[in-house]
Short mmCIF file of C-alpha atoms and ligand atoms in Angstrom, two decimals:
data_model
loop_
_atom_site.label_atom_id
_atom_site.label_comp_id
_atom_site.label_asym_id
_atom_site.label_seq_id
_atom_site.Cartn_x
_atom_site.Cartn_y
_atom_site.Cartn_z
CA MET A 1 116.88 -31.03 156.17
CA TYR A 2 118.33 -31.39 152.71
CA ARG A 3 121.15 -33.37 151.20
CA MET A 4 122.80 -33.36 147.81
CA SER A 5 122.17 -36.07 145.24
CA GLU A 6 124.93 -38.70 145.01
CA LYS A 7 125.83 -37.76 141.47
CA PRO A 8 125.52 -34.41 139.70
CA LEU A 9 122.35 -33.90 137.69
CA ILE A 10 124.39 -32.02 135.08
CA SER A 11 128.18 -32.26 135.08
CA ALA A 12 130.57 -29.36 134.51
CA ASN A 13 131.50 -30.94 131.17
CA GLU A 14 127.90 -31.17 130.04
CA ILE A 15 127.37 -27.55 131.07
CA ARG A 16 130.46 -26.41 129.15
CA GLU A 17 129.37 -28.19 125.97
CA ARG A 18 125.81 -26.93 126.15
CA VAL A 19 126.84 -23.33 126.90
CA THR A 20 129.06 -23.37 123.79
CA THR A 21 126.15 -24.56 121.63
CA LEU A 22 123.72 -22.17 123.29
CA ALA A 23 126.02 -19.22 122.54
CA ARG A 24 126.09 -20.26 118.88
CA GLU A 25 122.27 -20.47 118.85
CA ILE A 26 121.99 -16.98 120.34
CA ALA A 27 124.62 -15.49 118.01
CA ALA A 28 122.83 -16.91 114.97
CA ALA A 29 119.38 -15.72 116.04
CA TYR A 30 119.61 -12.39 117.83
CA ASP A 31 121.72 -9.27 117.42
CA TYR A 32 121.13 -7.66 120.85
CA ASP A 33 122.72 -4.44 122.13
CA ILE A 34 122.93 -5.26 125.80
CA LEU A 35 123.05 -8.43 127.86
CA ILE A 36 121.44 -7.99 131.26
CA SER A 37 122.25 -10.63 133.85
CA ALA A 38 120.29 -11.28 137.05
CA LEU A 39 122.47 -11.65 140.11
CA THR A 40 123.30 -13.63 142.04
CA GLY A 41 122.31 -16.99 140.57
CA ALA A 42 123.32 -16.23 136.97
CA TYR A 43 126.87 -15.01 137.69
CA MET A 44 128.72 -18.19 136.74
CA PHE A 45 126.53 -18.92 133.72
CA THR A 46 126.93 -15.33 132.54
CA ALA A 47 130.74 -15.44 132.80
CA ASP A 48 130.88 -18.62 130.72
CA LEU A 49 128.15 -17.59 128.28
CA THR A 50 129.74 -14.23 127.45
CA ARG A 51 133.10 -15.85 126.70
CA GLU A 52 131.38 -18.32 124.39
CA LEU A 53 129.37 -15.50 122.79
CA ALA A 54 132.65 -13.72 122.05
CA LYS A 55 133.83 -16.80 120.16
CA ALA A 56 130.51 -17.27 118.38
CA GLU A 57 129.92 -13.64 117.41
CA GLY A 58 133.38 -12.58 116.34
CA ALA A 59 133.83 -8.81 115.95
CA LYS A 60 130.09 -8.18 116.44
CA VAL A 61 130.57 -8.77 120.16
CA TYR A 62 132.76 -5.64 120.51
CA GLN A 63 129.63 -3.49 120.28
CA LYS A 64 127.70 -5.33 122.96
CA THR A 65 127.53 -4.30 126.58
CA ILE A 66 126.69 -6.06 129.82
CA ALA A 67 124.81 -4.92 132.90
CA PHE A 68 123.92 -6.67 136.13
CA ILE A 69 120.78 -6.28 138.13
CA LYS A 70 119.77 -7.86 141.40
CA ALA A 71 116.48 -9.71 141.32
CA SER A 72 115.19 -11.49 144.36
CA SER A 73 111.99 -13.34 144.99
CA TYR A 74 113.29 -16.15 147.16
CA GLY A 75 113.83 -16.05 150.89
CA ASN A 76 115.69 -18.88 152.58
CA SER A 77 113.36 -21.53 151.24
CA THR A 78 112.90 -23.63 148.16
CA GLU A 79 109.54 -22.00 147.43
CA SER A 80 109.24 -18.62 145.75
CA SER A 81 107.77 -15.83 147.87
CA GLY A 82 106.21 -14.59 144.64
CA LYS A 83 107.28 -11.00 145.31
CA LEU A 84 109.88 -9.66 142.90
CA GLN A 85 112.39 -7.08 144.08
CA VAL A 86 114.68 -5.57 141.45
CA ARG A 87 117.65 -3.29 142.01
CA GLY A 88 119.98 -1.68 139.48
CA LEU A 89 117.62 -1.41 136.51
CA GLU A 90 117.26 2.37 136.98
CA LYS A 91 120.96 2.84 136.16
CA ILE A 92 120.72 1.29 132.69
CA ASP A 93 119.55 3.26 129.64
CA LEU A 94 117.09 0.89 128.05
CA LYS A 95 115.35 3.19 125.55
CA GLY A 96 115.33 1.64 122.09
CA MET A 97 117.66 -1.14 123.19
CA LYS A 98 117.57 -4.75 122.08
CA ILE A 99 118.04 -6.75 125.24
CA LEU A 100 119.15 -10.29 126.01
CA MET A 101 117.87 -10.95 129.55
CA VAL A 102 119.82 -13.77 131.24
CA ASP A 103 118.93 -15.68 134.39
CA ASP A 104 119.96 -18.96 135.95
CA ILE A 105 116.58 -20.67 135.94
CA ALA A 106 112.94 -20.19 135.01
CA ASP A 107 110.83 -21.88 137.65
CA THR A 108 107.34 -20.40 138.15
CA GLY A 109 108.43 -17.81 135.56
CA THR A 110 107.46 -14.91 137.83
CA THR A 111 110.97 -13.41 137.98
CA MET A 112 111.65 -13.46 134.23
CA LEU A 113 108.16 -12.25 133.29
CA GLY A 114 108.38 -9.46 135.87
CA LEU A 115 111.78 -8.41 134.56
CA CYS A 116 110.53 -8.39 130.96
CA LYS A 117 107.61 -6.14 131.93
CA MET A 118 109.99 -3.71 133.63
CA LEU A 119 112.32 -3.64 130.61
CA GLN A 120 109.32 -3.02 128.34
CA GLU A 121 108.09 -0.17 130.54
CA ALA A 122 111.57 1.37 130.48
CA GLY A 123 111.36 1.59 126.68
CA ALA A 124 113.26 -1.46 125.46
CA GLN A 125 112.82 -2.06 121.73
CA GLU A 126 113.11 -5.84 121.90
CA ILE A 127 113.59 -8.35 124.70
CA ARG A 128 114.60 -11.98 124.43
CA THR A 129 115.20 -14.24 127.38
CA CYS A 130 117.87 -16.81 128.10
CA VAL A 131 117.98 -19.24 131.02
CA LEU A 132 120.43 -22.00 131.75
CA LEU A 133 117.70 -24.18 133.25
CA ASN A 134 113.98 -24.41 132.63
CA LYS A 135 111.44 -26.12 134.88
CA GLN A 136 108.45 -26.04 132.56
CA GLU A 137 106.35 -28.18 134.89
CA ARG A 138 106.44 -25.48 137.58
CA ARG A 139 105.29 -22.61 135.37
CA GLU A 140 102.61 -20.37 136.87
CA VAL A 141 102.73 -17.43 134.45
CA ASP A 142 102.83 -17.06 130.68
CA LEU A 143 106.56 -17.11 130.06
CA THR A 144 108.39 -18.96 127.31
CA ALA A 145 112.14 -18.51 127.45
CA ASP A 146 113.66 -17.88 124.01
CA PHE A 147 116.96 -19.62 124.73
CA VAL A 148 117.19 -22.56 127.16
CA GLY A 149 120.25 -24.51 128.21
CA PHE A 150 118.60 -27.53 129.80
CA GLU A 151 115.03 -28.60 130.50
CA ILE A 152 114.88 -30.13 133.98
CA ALA A 153 112.21 -31.87 136.05
CA ASN A 154 110.50 -30.42 139.09
CA GLU A 155 113.49 -30.72 141.41
CA PHE A 156 115.39 -28.15 143.43
CA VAL A 157 118.91 -27.78 142.06
CA VAL A 158 122.09 -26.14 143.37
CA GLY A 159 125.59 -25.43 142.11
CA TYR A 160 127.03 -23.48 139.15
CA GLY A 161 125.79 -20.26 140.74
CA LEU A 162 122.49 -21.61 142.03
CA ASP A 163 121.98 -21.63 145.76
CA TYR A 164 119.94 -22.92 148.61
CA ALA A 165 119.95 -20.23 151.33
CA ASN A 166 123.15 -18.86 149.73
CA ASP A 167 125.05 -22.16 150.03
CA TYR A 168 126.41 -24.39 147.22
CA ARG A 169 126.98 -21.63 144.63
CA PHE A 170 130.67 -22.38 143.95
CA LEU A 171 130.10 -25.99 142.84
CA PRO A 172 131.11 -26.50 139.17
CA ASP A 173 128.39 -29.13 138.58
CA ILE A 174 124.62 -28.89 139.10
CA TRP A 175 123.24 -31.11 141.84
CA THR A 176 119.74 -32.00 143.03
CA LEU A 177 118.84 -31.16 146.60
CA GLN A 178 116.75 -33.84 148.27
CA GLU A 179 114.67 -33.54 151.38
CA THR A 180 115.65 -35.93 154.16
CA ASN A 181 113.78 -36.96 157.28
P1 IMP B 1 110.73 -18.03 139.41
O1 IMP B 1 110.43 -16.57 139.59
O2 IMP B 1 109.78 -18.88 140.21
O3 IMP B 1 110.80 -18.46 137.98
O4 IMP B 1 112.10 -18.30 140.08
C1 IMP B 1 113.24 -17.84 139.55
C2 IMP B 1 114.31 -17.68 140.60
O5 IMP B 1 114.14 -18.60 141.68
C3 IMP B 1 115.63 -18.01 139.98
O6 IMP B 1 116.28 -16.84 139.54
C4 IMP B 1 116.37 -18.68 141.11
O7 IMP B 1 117.11 -17.73 141.84
C5 IMP B 1 115.33 -19.26 142.00
N1 IMP B 1 115.16 -20.71 141.81
C6 IMP B 1 114.14 -21.36 141.22
N2 IMP B 1 114.30 -22.69 141.21
C7 IMP B 1 115.51 -22.90 141.78
C8 IMP B 1 116.28 -24.09 142.04
O8 IMP B 1 115.91 -25.22 141.73
N3 IMP B 1 117.47 -23.89 142.64
C9 IMP B 1 117.94 -22.65 142.99
N4 IMP B 1 117.27 -21.53 142.76
C10 IMP B 1 116.05 -21.64 142.16
MG1 MG B 2 118.03 -16.01 141.14
#
């Protein structure tokens, strides 16, 4: 059994402020062609990030496009199954494209690294990665995210798009899920 922490780990206000700054960091550093977002976890982050990117990039943002893919490696558990399934990538023309790959969280790093390899194989010119949350302690593969919202400890978190067995996604804050017994 799990229960939510008593207070949010990261409040909606803290998220809003950081996403604004993160968008400015991205806009200053990387002129990508297409932002690819990994559903479902990154949907809320992506909606907020793109609006902030529009403010930070000005007219440059008119030329940028967005695409969504579905990446899954988790079953109904807090441990990764380690197997990455990706849908929707085949519909996007990636040849020669500069890509900003966005996900909710880098945990073991398997998902993001796997996605980057697929983008590379599909002919992407350049790939940079952006995650709202990074659990560096849990890393199992050689992945360093280029843009990170928050570094967090080795805890399972929910809210702001992130789920546990598809629950909790609508919460505006990020909460820690604790095991009870
Ligand atoms: P990785 O492949 O181990 O890096 O895991 C990445 C994916 O696992 C993310 O896209 C999330 O969907 C999920 N995930 C990892 N940690 C958490 C967490 O703390 N809460 C919710 N989902 C998580
Ligand atoms: Mg996910």
